[in-house]
GROMACS .gro file of N, CA and C in nm:
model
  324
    1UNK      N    1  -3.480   7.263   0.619
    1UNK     CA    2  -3.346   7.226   0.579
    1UNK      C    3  -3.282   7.150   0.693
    2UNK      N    4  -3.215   7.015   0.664
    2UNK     CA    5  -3.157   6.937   0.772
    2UNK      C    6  -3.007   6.983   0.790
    3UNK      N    7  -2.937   6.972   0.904
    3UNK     CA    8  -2.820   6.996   0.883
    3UNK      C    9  -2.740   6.849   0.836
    4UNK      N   10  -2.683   6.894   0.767
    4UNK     CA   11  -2.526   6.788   0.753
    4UNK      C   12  -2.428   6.699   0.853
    5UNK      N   13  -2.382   6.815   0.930
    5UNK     CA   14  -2.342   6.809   1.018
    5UNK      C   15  -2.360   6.856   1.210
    6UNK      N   16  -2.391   6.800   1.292
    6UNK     CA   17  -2.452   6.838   1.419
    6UNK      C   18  -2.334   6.816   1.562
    7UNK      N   19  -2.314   6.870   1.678
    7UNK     CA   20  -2.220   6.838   1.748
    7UNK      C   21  -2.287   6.852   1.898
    8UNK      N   22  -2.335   6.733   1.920
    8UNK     CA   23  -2.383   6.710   1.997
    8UNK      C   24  -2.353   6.622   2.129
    9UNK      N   25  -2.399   6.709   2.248
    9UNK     CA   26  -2.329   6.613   2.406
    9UNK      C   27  -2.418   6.541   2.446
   10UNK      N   28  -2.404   6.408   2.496
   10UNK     CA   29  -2.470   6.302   2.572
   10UNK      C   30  -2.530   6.349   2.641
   11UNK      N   31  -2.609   6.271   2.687
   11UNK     CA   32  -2.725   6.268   2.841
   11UNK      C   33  -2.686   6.184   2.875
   12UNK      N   34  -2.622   6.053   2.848
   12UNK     CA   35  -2.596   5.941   2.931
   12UNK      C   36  -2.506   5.850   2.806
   13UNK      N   37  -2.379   5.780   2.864
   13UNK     CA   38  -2.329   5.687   2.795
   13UNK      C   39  -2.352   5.563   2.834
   14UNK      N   40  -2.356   5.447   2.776
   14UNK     CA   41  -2.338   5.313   2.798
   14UNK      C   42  -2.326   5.251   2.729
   15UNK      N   43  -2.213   5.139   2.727
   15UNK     CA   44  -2.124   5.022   2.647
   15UNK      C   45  -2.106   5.114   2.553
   16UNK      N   46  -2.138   5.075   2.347
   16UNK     CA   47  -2.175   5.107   2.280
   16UNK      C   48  -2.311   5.276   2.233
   17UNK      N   49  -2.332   5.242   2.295
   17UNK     CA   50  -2.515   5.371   2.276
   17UNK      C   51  -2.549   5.469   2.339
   18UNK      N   52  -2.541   5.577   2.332
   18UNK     CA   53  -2.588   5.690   2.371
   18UNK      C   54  -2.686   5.764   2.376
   19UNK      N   55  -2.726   5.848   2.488
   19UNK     CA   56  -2.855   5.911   2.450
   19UNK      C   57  -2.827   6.046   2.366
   20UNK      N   58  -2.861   6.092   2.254
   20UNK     CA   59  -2.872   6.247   2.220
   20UNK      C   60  -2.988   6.331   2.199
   21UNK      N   61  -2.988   6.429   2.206
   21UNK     CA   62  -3.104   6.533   2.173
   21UNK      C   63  -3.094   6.557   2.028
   22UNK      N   64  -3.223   6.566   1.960
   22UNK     CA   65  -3.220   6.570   1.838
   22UNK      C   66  -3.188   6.707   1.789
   23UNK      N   67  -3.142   6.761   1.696
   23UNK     CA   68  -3.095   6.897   1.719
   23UNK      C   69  -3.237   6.991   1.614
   24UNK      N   70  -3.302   6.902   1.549
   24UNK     CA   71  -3.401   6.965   1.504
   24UNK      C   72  -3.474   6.802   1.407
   25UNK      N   73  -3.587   6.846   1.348
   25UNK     CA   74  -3.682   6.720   1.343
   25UNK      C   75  -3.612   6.704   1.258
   26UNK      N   76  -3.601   6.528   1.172
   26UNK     CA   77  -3.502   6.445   1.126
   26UNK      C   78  -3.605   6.331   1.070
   27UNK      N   79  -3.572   6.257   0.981
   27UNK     CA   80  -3.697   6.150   0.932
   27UNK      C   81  -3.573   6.020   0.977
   28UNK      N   82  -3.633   5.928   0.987
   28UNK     CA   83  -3.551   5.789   1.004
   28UNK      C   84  -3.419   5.778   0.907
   29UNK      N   85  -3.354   5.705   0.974
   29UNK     CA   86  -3.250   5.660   0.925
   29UNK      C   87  -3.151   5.767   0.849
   30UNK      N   88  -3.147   5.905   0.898
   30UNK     CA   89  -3.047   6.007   0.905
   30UNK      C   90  -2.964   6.005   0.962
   31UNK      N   91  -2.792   5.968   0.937
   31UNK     CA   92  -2.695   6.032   1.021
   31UNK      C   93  -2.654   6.120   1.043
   32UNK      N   94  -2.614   6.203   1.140
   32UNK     CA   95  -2.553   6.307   1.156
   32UNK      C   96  -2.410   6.314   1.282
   33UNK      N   97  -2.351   6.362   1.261
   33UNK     CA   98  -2.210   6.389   1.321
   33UNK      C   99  -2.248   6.412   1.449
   34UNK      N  100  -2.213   6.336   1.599
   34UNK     CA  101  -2.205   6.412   1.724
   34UNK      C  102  -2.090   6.321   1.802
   35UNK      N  103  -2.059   6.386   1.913
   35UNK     CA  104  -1.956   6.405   1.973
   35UNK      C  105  -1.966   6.368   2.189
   36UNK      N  106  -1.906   6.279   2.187
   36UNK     CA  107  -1.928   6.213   2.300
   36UNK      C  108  -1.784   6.222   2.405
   37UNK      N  109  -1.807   6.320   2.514
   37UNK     CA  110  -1.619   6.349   2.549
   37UNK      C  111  -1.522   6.327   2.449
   38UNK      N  112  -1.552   6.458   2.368
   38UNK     CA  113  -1.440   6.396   2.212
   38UNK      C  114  -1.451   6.337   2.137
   39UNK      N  115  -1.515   6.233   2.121
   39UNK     CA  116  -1.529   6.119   2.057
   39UNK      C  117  -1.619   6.140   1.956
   40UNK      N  118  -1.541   6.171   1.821
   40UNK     CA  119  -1.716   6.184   1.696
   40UNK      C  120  -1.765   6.074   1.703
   41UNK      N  121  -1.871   6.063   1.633
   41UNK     CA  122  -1.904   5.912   1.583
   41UNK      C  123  -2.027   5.959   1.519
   42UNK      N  124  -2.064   5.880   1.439
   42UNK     CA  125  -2.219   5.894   1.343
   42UNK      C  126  -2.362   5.828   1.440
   43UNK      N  127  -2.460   5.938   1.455
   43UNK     CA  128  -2.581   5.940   1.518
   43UNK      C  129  -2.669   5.882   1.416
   44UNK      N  130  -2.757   5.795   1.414
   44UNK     CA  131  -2.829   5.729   1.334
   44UNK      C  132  -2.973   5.795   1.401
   45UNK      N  133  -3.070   5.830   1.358
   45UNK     CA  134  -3.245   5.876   1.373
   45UNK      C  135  -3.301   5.697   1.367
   46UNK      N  136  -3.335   5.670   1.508
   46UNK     CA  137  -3.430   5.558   1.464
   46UNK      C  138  -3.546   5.530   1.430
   47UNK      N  139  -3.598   5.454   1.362
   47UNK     CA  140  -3.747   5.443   1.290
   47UNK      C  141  -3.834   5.509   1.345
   48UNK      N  142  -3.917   5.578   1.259
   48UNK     CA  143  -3.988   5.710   1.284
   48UNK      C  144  -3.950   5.839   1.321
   49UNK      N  145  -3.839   5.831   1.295
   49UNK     CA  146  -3.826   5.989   1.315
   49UNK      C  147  -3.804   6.037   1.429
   50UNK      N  148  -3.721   6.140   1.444
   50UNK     CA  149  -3.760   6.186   1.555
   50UNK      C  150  -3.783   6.391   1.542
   51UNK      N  151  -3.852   6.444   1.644
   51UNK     CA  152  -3.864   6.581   1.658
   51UNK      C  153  -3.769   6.690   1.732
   52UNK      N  154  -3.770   6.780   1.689
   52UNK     CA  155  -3.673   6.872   1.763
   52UNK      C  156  -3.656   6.884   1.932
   53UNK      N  157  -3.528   6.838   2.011
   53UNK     CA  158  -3.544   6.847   2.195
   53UNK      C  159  -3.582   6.672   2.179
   54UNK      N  160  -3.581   6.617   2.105
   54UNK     CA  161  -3.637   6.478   2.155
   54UNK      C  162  -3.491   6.433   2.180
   55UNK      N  163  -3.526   6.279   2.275
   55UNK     CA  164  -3.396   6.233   2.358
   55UNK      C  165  -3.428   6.097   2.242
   56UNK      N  166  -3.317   6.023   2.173
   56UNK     CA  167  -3.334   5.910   2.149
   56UNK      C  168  -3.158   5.842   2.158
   57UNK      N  169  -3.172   5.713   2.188
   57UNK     CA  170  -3.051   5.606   2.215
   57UNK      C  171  -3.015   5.589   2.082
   58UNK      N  172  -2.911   5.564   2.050
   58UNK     CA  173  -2.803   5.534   1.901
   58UNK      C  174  -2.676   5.448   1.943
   59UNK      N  175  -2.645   5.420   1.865
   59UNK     CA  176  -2.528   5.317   1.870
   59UNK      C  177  -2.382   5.408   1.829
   60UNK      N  178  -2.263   5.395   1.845
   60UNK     CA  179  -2.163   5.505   1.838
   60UNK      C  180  -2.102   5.442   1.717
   61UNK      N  181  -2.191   5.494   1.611
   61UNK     CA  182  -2.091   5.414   1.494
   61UNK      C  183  -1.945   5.509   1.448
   62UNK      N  184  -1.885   5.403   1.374
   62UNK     CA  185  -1.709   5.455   1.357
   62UNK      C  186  -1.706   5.548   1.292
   63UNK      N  187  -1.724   5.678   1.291
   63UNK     CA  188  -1.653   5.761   1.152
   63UNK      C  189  -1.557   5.769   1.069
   64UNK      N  190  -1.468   5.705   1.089
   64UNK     CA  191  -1.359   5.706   0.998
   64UNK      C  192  -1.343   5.566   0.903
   65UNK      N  193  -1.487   5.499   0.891
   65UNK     CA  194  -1.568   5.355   0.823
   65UNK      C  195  -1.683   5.415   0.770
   66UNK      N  196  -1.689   5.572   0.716
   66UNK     CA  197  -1.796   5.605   0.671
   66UNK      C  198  -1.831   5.563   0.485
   67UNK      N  199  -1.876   5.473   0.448
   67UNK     CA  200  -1.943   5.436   0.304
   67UNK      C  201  -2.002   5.502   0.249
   68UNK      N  202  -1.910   5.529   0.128
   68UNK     CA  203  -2.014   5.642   0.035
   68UNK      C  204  -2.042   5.537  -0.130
   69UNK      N  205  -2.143   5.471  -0.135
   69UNK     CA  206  -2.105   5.408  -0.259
   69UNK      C  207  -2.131   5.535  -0.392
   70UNK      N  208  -2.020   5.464  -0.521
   70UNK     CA  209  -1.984   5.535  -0.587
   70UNK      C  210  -2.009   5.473  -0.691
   71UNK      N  211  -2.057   5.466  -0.826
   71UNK     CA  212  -2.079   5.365  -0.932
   71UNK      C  213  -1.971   5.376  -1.048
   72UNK      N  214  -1.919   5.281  -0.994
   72UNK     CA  215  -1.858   5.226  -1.099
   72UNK      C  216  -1.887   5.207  -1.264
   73UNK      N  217  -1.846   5.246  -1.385
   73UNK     CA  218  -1.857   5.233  -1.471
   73UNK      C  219  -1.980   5.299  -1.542
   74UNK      N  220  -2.065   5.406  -1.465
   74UNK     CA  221  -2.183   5.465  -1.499
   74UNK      C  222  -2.219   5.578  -1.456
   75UNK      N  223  -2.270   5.704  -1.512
   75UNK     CA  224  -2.322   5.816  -1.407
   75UNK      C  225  -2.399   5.767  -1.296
   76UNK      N  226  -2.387   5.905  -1.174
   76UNK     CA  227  -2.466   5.842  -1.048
   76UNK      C  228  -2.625   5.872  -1.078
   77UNK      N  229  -2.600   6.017  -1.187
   77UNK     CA  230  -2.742   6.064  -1.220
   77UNK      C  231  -2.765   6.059  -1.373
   78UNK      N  232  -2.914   6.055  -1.379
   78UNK     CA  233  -2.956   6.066  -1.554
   78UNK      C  234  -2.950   6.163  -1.600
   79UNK      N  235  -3.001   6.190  -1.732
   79UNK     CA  236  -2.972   6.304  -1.743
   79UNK      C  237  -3.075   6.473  -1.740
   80UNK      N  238  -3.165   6.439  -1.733
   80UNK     CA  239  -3.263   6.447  -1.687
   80UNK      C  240  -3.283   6.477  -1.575
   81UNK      N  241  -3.190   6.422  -1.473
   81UNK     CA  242  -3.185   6.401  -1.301
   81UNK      C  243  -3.242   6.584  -1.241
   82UNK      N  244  -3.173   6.687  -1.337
   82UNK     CA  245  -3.141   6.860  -1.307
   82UNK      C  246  -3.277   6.869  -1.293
   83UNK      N  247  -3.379   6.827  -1.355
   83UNK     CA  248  -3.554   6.856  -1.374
   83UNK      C  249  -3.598   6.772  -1.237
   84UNK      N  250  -3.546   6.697  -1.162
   84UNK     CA  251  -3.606   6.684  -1.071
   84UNK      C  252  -3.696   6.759  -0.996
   85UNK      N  253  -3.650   6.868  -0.945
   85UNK     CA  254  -3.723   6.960  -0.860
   85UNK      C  255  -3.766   7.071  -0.966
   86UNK      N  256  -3.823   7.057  -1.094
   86UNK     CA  257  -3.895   7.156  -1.210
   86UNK      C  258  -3.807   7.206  -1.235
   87UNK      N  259  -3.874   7.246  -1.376
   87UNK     CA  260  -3.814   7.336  -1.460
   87UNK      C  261  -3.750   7.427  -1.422
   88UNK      N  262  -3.816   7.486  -1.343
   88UNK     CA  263  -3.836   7.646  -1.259
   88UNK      C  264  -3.756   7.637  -1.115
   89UNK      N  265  -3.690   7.554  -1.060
   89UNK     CA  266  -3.629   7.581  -0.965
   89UNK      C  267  -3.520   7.643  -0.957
   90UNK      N  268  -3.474   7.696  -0.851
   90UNK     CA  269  -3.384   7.859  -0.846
   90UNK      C  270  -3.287   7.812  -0.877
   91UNK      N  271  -3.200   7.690  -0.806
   91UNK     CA  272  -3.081   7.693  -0.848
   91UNK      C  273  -3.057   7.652  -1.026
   92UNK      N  274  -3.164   7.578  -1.070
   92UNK     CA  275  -3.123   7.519  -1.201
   92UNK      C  276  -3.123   7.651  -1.310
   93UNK      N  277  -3.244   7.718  -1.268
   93UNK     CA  278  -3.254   7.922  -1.375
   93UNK      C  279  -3.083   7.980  -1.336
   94UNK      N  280  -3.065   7.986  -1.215
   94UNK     CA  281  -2.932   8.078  -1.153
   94UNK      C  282  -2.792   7.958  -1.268
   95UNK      N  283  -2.848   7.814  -1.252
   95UNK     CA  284  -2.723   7.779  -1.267
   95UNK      C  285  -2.722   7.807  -1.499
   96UNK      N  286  -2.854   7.795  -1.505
   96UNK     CA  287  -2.846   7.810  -1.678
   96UNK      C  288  -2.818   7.965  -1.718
   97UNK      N  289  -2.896   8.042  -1.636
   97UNK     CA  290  -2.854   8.218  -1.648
   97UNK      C  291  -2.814   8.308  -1.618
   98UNK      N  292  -2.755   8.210  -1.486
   98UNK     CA  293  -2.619   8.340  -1.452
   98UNK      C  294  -2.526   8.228  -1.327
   99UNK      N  295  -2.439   8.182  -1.397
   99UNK     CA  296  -2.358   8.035  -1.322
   99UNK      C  297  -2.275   8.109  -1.243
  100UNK      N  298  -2.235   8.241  -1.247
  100UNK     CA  299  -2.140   8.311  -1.185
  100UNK      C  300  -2.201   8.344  -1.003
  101UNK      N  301  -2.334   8.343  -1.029
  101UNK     CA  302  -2.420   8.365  -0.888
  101UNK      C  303  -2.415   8.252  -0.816
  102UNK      N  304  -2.415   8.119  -0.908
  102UNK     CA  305  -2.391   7.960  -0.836
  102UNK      C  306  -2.295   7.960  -0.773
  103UNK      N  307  -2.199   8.000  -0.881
  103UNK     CA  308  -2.040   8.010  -0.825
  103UNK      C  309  -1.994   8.086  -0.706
  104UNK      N  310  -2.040   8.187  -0.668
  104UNK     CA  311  -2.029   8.243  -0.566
  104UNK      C  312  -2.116   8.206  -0.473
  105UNK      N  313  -2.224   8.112  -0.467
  105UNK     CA  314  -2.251   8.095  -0.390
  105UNK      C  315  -2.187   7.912  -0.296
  106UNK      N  316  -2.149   7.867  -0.393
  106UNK     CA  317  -2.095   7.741  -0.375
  106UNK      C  318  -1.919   7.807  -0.239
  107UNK      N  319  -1.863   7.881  -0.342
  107UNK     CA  320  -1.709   7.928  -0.303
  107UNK      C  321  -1.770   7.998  -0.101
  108UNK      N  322  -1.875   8.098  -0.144
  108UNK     CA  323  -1.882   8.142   0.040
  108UNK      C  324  -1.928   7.996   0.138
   0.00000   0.00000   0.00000
């Protein structure tokens, strides 16, 4: 499981780019949230990946310019989309036979 969100201190600043430690293994082109004397900004994983303790350079992109595209005039998913991960996966049984367990688990 990747985290979402990560808060992470430099090894070194310069201009634009920073060094961070990866906070656990990550596939390319993942952002995650870290934090530079205060300063959030979005950590980008560069090509190939990187592994947990690894040091890699990133650029300090803006957080508050974060793009979420949204579709206009259409669902984002089919309908069908719920069978992605099988028939049989936990949350889709929990969410058809007992939504109240979803629900509580969404609310903690």
């Amino acid at each position: 499981v990747m985290p979402s969100t990560s808060v992470m201190s430099p090894l070194s600043v310069s201009s634009s780019f920073v060094d961070v430690e990866a906070p656990c293994n990550l596939p390319e082109g993942y952002c995650f949230e870290a934090a530079v004397r205060g300063r959030r900004f979005l950590a980008t994983v560069p090509k190939g990946g990187v592994t947990k303790g690894q040091v890699f350079s990133t650029n300090m992109g803006n957080i508050n310019q974060i793009e979420i595209t949204v579709p206009v005039g259409r669902w984002r998913d089919r309908l069908f989309d719920c069978l992605v991960f099988g028939p049989f996966h936990t949350l889709l049984i929990n969410a058809i036979c007992f939504p109240h367990i979803v629900l509580g688990q969404i609310m903690s």
